[in-house]
Amino acid sequence: MVLKTIDGQQIDLGSLYGKQAVYLKFWATWCVPRREQMPHFERTFGSAGPDLGVIAINGGFNDFAQTDAMSSFLRGLPDT
């Protein structure tokens, strides 16, 4: 599976197979429990180091279709 990042880059999950553990987080901006989990997700990303690939997948359909809106949402998350 190849994923497109918010900044237009691509992540090929197949290229990570056998090389790096991957933590996939499926979420949507409208899902309050998932939004509440984002600080934990960011801490995991910050402390895991290069041995763990951390990938958040926004599951909202047409949810923040514009990357500017998603970037704004991410900037509004509390610092961890």
Tab-separated table of C-alpha atoms in Angstrom:
chain	number	residue	atom	x	y	z
A	1	MET	CA	0.000	0.000	0.000
A	2	VAL	CA	1.291	3.436	-0.921
A	3	LEU	CA	0.026	6.381	1.130
A	4	LYS	CA	0.203	10.073	0.280
A	5	THR	CA	1.234	12.396	3.108
A	6	ILE	CA	-0.266	15.786	3.884
A	7	ASP	CA	2.773	17.436	2.289
A	8	GLY	CA	2.501	15.403	-0.920
A	9	GLN	CA	5.181	12.807	-0.188
A	10	GLN	CA	4.540	9.072	-0.583
A	11	ILE	CA	5.044	6.282	1.933
A	12	ASP	CA	5.311	2.753	0.548
A	13	LEU	CA	4.353	0.461	3.429
A	14	GLY	CA	5.695	-2.545	1.505
A	15	SER	CA	9.189	-1.043	1.565
A	16	LEU	CA	9.076	-1.056	5.380
A	17	TYR	CA	8.154	-4.756	5.632
A	18	GLY	CA	10.801	-6.615	7.613
A	19	LYS	CA	12.798	-3.426	8.201
A	20	GLN	CA	10.727	-1.303	10.554
A	21	ALA	CA	7.718	-1.695	12.826
A	22	VAL	CA	4.816	0.505	11.763
A	23	TYR	CA	2.164	1.994	14.052
A	24	LEU	CA	-0.891	2.844	11.945
A	25	LYS	CA	-3.421	5.160	13.554
A	26	PHE	CA	-6.798	5.461	11.837
A	27	TRP	CA	-8.628	8.583	12.930
A	28	ALA	CA	-10.941	11.380	11.821
A	29	THR	CA	-11.032	14.985	12.934
A	30	TRP	CA	-14.736	14.684	13.837
A	31	CYS	CA	-14.128	11.717	16.188
A	32	VAL	CA	-13.653	13.207	19.664
A	33	PRO	CA	-12.070	10.096	21.286
A	34	ARG	CA	-9.509	9.895	18.465
A	35	ARG	CA	-8.729	13.595	18.754
A	36	GLU	CA	-8.170	13.103	22.486
A	37	GLN	CA	-5.678	10.330	21.676
A	38	MET	CA	-3.587	12.540	19.393
A	39	PRO	CA	-1.222	13.801	22.139
A	40	HIS	CA	-0.356	10.163	23.000
A	41	PHE	CA	0.156	9.471	19.327
A	42	GLU	CA	2.502	12.456	19.019
A	43	ARG	CA	4.474	11.368	22.119
A	44	THR	CA	4.854	7.889	20.652
A	45	PHE	CA	6.084	9.396	17.398
A	46	GLY	CA	8.533	11.651	19.263
A	47	SER	CA	9.974	8.991	21.543
A	48	ALA	CA	9.999	5.871	19.371
A	49	GLY	CA	13.065	6.745	17.366
A	50	PRO	CA	13.908	5.411	13.928
A	51	ASP	CA	12.864	1.824	14.736
A	52	LEU	CA	9.155	2.662	14.576
A	53	GLY	CA	7.315	4.259	11.681
A	54	VAL	CA	4.265	6.142	12.974
A	55	ILE	CA	1.556	6.877	10.413
A	56	ALA	CA	-1.803	8.580	11.018
A	57	ILE	CA	-4.497	7.862	8.449
A	58	ASN	CA	-7.413	10.278	8.380
A	59	GLY	CA	-10.507	8.152	7.791
A	60	GLY	CA	-12.896	11.040	7.272
A	61	PHE	CA	-14.550	11.105	3.874
A	62	ASN	CA	-13.989	14.573	2.429
A	63	ASP	CA	-12.860	15.474	5.933
A	64	PHE	CA	-10.479	18.376	5.517
A	65	ALA	CA	-10.106	17.742	1.808
A	66	GLN	CA	-7.782	20.740	1.672
A	67	THR	CA	-4.338	20.261	3.173
A	68	ASP	CA	-4.351	23.834	4.523
A	69	ALA	CA	-7.298	22.994	6.771
A	70	MET	CA	-5.658	19.773	8.002
A	71	SER	CA	-2.374	21.576	8.678
A	72	SER	CA	-4.271	24.176	10.678
A	73	PHE	CA	-5.944	21.412	12.720
A	74	LEU	CA	-2.572	19.775	13.442
A	75	ARG	CA	-0.988	23.083	14.494
A	76	GLY	CA	-3.811	23.493	17.028
A	77	LEU	CA	-2.936	20.274	18.879
A	78	PRO	CA	-1.356	20.771	22.316
A	79	ASP	CA	2.403	20.422	22.575
A	80	THR	CA	3.618	17.124	24.037
